[in-house]
Coordinates of C-alpha atoms in Angstrom, one line a residue:
X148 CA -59.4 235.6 -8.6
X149 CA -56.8 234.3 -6.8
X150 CA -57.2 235.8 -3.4
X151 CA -60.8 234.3 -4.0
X152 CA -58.7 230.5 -4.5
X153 CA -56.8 231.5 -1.2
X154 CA -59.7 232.0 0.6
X155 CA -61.1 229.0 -0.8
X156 CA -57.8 227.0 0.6
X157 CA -57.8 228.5 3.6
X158 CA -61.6 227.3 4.4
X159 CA -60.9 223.9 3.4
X160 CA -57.9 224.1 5.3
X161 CA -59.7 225.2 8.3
X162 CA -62.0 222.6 7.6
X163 CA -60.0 219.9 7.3
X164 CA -58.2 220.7 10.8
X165 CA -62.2 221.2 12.3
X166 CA -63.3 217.8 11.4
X167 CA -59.8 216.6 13.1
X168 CA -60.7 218.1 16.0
X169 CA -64.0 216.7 16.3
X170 CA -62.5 213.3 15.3
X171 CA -60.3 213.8 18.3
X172 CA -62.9 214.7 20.2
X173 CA -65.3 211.6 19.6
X174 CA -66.5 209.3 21.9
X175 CA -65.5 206.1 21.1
X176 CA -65.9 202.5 23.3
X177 CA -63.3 200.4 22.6
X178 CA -64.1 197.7 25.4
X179 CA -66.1 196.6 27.8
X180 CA -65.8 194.2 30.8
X181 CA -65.9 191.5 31.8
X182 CA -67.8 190.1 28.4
X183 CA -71.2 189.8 29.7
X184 CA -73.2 191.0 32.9
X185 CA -76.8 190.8 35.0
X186 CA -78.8 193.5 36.1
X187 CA -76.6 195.2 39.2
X188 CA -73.5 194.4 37.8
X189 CA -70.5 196.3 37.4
X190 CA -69.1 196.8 33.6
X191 CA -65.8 198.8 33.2
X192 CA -66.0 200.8 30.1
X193 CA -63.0 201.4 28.2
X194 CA -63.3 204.5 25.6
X195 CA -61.0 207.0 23.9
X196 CA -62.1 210.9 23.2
X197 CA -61.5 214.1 25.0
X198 CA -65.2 214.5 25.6
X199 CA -65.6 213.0 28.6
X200 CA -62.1 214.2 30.5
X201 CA -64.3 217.6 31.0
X202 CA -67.5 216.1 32.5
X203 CA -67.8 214.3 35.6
X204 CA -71.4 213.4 34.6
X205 CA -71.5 211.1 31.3
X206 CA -74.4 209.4 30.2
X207 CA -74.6 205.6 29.9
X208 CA -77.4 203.7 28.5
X209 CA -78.1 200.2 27.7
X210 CA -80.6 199.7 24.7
X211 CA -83.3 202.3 26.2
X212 CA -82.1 202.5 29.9
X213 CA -79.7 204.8 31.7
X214 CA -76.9 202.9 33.8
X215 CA -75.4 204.7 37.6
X216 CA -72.5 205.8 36.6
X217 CA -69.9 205.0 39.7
X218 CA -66.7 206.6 38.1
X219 CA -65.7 208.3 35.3
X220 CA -62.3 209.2 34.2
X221 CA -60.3 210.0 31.4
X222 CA -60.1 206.7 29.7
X223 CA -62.7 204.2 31.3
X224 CA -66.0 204.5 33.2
X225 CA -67.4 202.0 35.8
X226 CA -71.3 201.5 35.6
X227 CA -73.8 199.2 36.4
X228 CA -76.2 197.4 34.5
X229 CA -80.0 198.9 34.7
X230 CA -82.5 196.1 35.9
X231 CA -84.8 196.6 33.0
X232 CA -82.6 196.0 30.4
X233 CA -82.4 191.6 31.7
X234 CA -86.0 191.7 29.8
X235 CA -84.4 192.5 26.3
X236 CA -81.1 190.5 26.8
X237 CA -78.3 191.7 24.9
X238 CA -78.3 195.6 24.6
X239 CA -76.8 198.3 22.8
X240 CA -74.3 199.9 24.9
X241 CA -73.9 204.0 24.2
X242 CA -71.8 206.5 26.4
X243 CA -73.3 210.7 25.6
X244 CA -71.8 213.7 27.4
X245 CA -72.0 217.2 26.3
X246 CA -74.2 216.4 23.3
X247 CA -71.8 214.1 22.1
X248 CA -72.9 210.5 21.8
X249 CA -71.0 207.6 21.2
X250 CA -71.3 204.5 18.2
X251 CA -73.6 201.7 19.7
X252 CA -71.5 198.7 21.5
X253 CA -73.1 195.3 21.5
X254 CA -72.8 194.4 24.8
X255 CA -74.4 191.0 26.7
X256 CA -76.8 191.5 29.2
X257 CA -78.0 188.0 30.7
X258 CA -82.1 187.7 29.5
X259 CA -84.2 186.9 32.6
X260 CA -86.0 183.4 31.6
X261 CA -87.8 182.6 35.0
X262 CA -88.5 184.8 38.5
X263 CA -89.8 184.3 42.0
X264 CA -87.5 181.4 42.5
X265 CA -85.7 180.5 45.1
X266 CA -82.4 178.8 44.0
X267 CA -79.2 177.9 46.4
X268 CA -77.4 175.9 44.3
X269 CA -76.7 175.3 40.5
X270 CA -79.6 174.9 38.2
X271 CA -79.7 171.4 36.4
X272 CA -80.5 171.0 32.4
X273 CA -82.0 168.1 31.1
X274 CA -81.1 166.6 27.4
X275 CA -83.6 168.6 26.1
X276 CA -82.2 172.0 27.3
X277 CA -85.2 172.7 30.1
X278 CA -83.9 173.9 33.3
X279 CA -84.6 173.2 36.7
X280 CA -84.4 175.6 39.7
X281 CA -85.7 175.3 43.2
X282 CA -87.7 177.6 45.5
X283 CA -86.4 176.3 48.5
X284 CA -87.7 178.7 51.1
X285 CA -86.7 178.9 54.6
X286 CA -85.7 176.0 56.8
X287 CA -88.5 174.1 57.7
X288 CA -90.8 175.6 55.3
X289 CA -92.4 173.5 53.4
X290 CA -93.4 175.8 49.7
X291 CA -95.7 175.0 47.5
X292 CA -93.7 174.4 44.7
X293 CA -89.9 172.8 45.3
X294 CA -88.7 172.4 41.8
X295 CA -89.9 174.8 38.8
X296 CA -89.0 173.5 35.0
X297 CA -88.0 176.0 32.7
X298 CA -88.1 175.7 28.6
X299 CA -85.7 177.5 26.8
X300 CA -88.0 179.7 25.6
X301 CA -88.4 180.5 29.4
X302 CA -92.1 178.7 30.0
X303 CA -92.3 178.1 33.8
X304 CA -94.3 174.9 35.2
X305 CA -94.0 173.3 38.6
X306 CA -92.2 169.9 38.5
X307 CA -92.1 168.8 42.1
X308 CA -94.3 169.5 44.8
X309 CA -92.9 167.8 47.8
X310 CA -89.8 168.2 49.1
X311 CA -89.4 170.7 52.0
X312 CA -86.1 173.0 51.4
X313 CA -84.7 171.5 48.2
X314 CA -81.2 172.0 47.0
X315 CA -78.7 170.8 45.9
X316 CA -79.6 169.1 41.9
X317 CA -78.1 167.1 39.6
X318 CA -78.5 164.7 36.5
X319 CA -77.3 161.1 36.8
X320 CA -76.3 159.5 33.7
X321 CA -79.5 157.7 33.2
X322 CA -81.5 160.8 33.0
X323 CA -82.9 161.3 36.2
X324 CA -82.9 164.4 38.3
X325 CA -81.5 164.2 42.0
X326 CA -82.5 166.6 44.5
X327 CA -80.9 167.0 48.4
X328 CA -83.0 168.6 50.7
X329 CA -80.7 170.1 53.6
X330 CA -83.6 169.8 56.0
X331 CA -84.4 166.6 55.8
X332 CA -80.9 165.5 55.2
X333 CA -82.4 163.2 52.2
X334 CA -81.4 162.8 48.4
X335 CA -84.4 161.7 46.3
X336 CA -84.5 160.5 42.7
X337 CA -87.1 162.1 40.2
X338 CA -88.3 160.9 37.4
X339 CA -89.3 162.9 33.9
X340 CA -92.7 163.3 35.5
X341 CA -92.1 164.9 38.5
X342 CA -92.4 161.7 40.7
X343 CA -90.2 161.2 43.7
X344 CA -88.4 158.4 45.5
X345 CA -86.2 158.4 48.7
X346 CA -82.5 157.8 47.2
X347 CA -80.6 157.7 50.4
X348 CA -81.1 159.4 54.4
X349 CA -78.6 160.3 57.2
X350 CA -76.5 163.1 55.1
X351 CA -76.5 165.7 57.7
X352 CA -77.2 169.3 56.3
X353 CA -77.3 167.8 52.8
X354 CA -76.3 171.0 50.0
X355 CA -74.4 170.0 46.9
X356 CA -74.4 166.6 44.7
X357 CA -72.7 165.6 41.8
X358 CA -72.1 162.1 40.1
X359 CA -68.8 160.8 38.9
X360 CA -67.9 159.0 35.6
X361 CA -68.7 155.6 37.4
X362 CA -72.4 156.6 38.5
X363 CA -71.5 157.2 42.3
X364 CA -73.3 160.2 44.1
X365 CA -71.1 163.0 46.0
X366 CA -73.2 164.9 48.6
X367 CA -71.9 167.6 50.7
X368 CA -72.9 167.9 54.4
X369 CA -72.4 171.4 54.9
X370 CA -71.4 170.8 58.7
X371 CA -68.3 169.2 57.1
X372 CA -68.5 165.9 55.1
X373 CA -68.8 164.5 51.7
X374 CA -70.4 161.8 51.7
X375 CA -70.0 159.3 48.5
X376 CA -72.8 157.2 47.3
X377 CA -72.2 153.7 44.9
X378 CA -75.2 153.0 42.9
X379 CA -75.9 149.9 45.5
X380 CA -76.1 152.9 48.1
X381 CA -72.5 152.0 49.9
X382 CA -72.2 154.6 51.6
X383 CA -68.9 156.2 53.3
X384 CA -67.4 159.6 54.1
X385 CA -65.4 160.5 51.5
X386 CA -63.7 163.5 52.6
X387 CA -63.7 166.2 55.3
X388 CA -63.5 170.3 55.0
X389 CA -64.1 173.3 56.9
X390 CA -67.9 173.4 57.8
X391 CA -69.5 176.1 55.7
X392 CA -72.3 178.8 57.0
X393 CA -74.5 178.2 53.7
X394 CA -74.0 175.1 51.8
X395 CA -71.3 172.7 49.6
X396 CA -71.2 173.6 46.0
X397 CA -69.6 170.2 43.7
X398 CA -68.2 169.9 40.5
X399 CA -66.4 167.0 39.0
X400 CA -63.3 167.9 36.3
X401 CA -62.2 166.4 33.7
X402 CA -59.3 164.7 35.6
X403 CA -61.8 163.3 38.0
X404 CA -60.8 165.8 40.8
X405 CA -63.9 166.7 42.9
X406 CA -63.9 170.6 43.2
X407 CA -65.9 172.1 46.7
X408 CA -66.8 175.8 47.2
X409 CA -68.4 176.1 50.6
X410 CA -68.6 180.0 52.3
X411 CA -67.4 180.2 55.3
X412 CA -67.6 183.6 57.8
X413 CA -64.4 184.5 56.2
X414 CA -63.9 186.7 52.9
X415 CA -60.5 184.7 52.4
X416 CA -62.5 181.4 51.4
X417 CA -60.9 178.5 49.6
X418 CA -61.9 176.2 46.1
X419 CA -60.9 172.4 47.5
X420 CA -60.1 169.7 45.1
X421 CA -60.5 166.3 46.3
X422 CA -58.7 163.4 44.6
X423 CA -60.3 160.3 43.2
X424 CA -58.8 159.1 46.4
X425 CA -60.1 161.8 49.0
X426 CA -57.1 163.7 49.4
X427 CA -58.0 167.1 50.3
X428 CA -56.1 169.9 48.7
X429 CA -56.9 173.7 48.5
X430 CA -57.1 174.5 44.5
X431 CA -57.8 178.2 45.1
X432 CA -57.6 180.9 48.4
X433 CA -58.9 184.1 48.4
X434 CA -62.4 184.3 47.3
X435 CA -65.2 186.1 48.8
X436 CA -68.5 183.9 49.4
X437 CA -67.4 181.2 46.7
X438 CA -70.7 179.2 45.6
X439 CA -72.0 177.3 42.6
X440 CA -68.8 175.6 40.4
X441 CA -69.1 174.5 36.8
X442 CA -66.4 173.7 34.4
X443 CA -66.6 174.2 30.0
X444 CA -65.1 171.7 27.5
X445 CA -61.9 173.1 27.9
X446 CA -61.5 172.0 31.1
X447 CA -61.9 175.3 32.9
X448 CA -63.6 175.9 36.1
X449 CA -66.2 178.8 36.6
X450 CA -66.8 179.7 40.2
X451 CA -69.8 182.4 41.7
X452 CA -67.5 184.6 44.2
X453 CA -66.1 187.9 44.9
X454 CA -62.7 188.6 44.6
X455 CA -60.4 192.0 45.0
X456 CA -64.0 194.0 45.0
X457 CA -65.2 192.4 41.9
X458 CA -68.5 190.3 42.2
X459 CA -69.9 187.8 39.1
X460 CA -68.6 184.3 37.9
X461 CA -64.8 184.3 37.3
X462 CA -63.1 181.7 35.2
X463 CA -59.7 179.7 36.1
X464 CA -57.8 179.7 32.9
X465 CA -55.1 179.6 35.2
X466 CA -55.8 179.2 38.7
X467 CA -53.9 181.7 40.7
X468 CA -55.4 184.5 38.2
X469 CA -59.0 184.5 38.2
X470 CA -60.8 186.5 35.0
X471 CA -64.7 188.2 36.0
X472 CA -66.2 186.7 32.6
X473 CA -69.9 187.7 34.5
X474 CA -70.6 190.7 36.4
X475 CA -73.5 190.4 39.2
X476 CA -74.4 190.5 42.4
X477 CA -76.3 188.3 44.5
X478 CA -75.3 185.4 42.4
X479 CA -75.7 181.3 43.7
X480 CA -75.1 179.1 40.6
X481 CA -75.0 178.1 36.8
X482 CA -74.7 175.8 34.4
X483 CA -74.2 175.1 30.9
X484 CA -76.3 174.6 28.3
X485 CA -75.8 172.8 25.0
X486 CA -76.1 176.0 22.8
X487 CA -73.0 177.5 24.3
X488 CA -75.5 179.5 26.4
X489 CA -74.5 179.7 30.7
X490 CA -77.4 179.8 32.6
X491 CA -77.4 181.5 35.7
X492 CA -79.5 181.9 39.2
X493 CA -79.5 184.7 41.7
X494 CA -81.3 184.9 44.6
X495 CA -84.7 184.7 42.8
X496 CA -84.4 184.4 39.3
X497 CA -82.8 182.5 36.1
X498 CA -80.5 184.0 33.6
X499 CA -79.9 183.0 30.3
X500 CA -75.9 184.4 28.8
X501 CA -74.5 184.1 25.8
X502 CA -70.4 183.4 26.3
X503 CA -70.4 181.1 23.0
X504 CA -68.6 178.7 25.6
X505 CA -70.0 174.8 25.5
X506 CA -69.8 173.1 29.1
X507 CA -68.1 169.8 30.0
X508 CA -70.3 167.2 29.0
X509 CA -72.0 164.9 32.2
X510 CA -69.8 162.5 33.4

């Protein structure tokens, strides 16, 4: 009887120290980042478990899609985000090797709301959440569709018909929708219908606007000016900058700074701010093909670029360290919504993100 007991012990014993192992041994994600991503981007996985130090082919999938893995090591994998997967939105991240498979991981993947666009600047959101995003086509093509409107449910309907190489877009405080076109070097003001007027002519290669707190209009001429528009359409150069090879990108902060991305043919490119006064100043140096600019109620300034071999949105929490909040490639602009949602355009299509971050409010 009792070297039955022993026995007994021993198994449990054995047991005991087999179930440790295989605790050990478990996959487990502890993090991923940045917090969100699109479809090409690359996530960095943090996980613990010796199950993946012996393989140098693990398994990730996002809901039901595989991932490329790009590198695996003992402690973290880099992978990028399957294209399918921006149909469903927010995934369930798993990591398998060797049979083994890990717990889920809620992960955001940005939900694709609109495609076949043509954006090269931020998207622009109305009061009542619909987005608006330009095809804007080549230069001197004249589309048949210039502006598309997007519910937030992610209905698509053309909104304006006429303007050859739309761009740059913006909401005045009245409610009205700008739009530059860098062909014509025109800014025209729609109205809820669709219908356009001729704002102001003569802005050069006109890319980026944005309105101040007092209702003036900021447009950037990418071959090097800022122009600044009163409501009586004064008009005078505000500032100068370093021509850029694509277009302006504006932004107005909370302390009434004007922030400028512009790419230029260098991968060493510059955020400007520009005081109230048109003082030139270089606010960041050392971004790769910086583009669309938005800022959240914080005060914080989001930027589309590439930096150190990274590519997504970063935020400036504080601006000589840059954070990747969104992973992507191919990325132009975005823009906040009122449900702590970003929206986001790449070369042809709109994003929707959930960060849980609201947006500065218009001027």
């Amino acid at each position: 009887m009792q070297a039955r007991r022993n026995a007994q012990a021993r198994q449990r014993a054995a047991s005991r120290k087999g179930a440790a192992i295989n605790k050990m041994n478990e996959i487990s994600i502890k993090n991923v980042l940045p917090k969100a991503a699109l479809p090409g981007g690359e996530v960095i996985i943090e996980y613990s478990g010796r199950g993946l130090a012996a393989t140098s082919q693990p398994q990730v999938r996002f809901g039901d899609f595989s991932a490329q893995v790009t590198m695996a090591s003992s402690d973290h994998i880099v992978a990028k985000v399957p294209e399918p997967s921006a149909e469903l939105g927010t995934s369930e991240l798993v990591v398998a090797t060797n049979g083994d498979t890990s717990r889920p991981f809620t992960y955001e993947v940005g939900k694709r709301l609109a495609s076949n666009l043509h954006p090269v600047a931020n998207p622009a959101i109305d009061a009542e959440g619909n987005i608006y995003a330009t095809y804007s086509g080549r230069r001197g093509q004249k589309t048949p569709v210039s502006i598309y409107k997007v519910t937030p449910k992610g209905g698509v309907t053309p909104f304006v018909t006429d303007i050859v190489n739309a761009t740059g877009l913006a909401f005045s405080q009245t409610g009205d929708l700008f739009v530059s076109s860098r062909y014509e070097g025109n800014v025209y003001r729609v109205d809820p219908a669709g219908r356009t007027e001729l704002f102001t002519e003569g802005m050069g290669i006109a890319s980026g606007i944005a309105f101040d707190r007092d209702g003036n209009l900021y447009v950037g001429d990418r071959s090097g000016s800022i122009f600044k528009i009163s409501a009586s359409k004064e008009t005078f150069v505000f500032a100068t900058l370093e021509p850029s090879i694509a277009a302006y990108h504006l932004a107005f902060g909370f302390d009434k700074y004007l922030y400028v991305a512009g790419p230029t043919t260098s991968s060493f490119d510059s955020i400007y701010r520009i005081s109230p006064s048109g003082q030139v100043e270089r606010f960041f140096t050392g971004l790769g093909r910086p583009q669309g600019l938005a800022f959240d109620s914080d005060g914080h300034l989001y930027a589309v670029a590439s930096h150190r071999g990274r590519r997504g949105i970063f935020r400036f929490r504080d601006p000589k360290q840059p954070e990747l909040v969104v992973a992507g490639v191919s990325l132009v602009g975005l823009a906040f919504d009122s449900h702590e949602n970003l929206m986001i355009v790449d070369a042809g299509s709109l994003y929707r993100v959930r960060l849980g971050i609201t947006g500065k409010p218009l001027p």
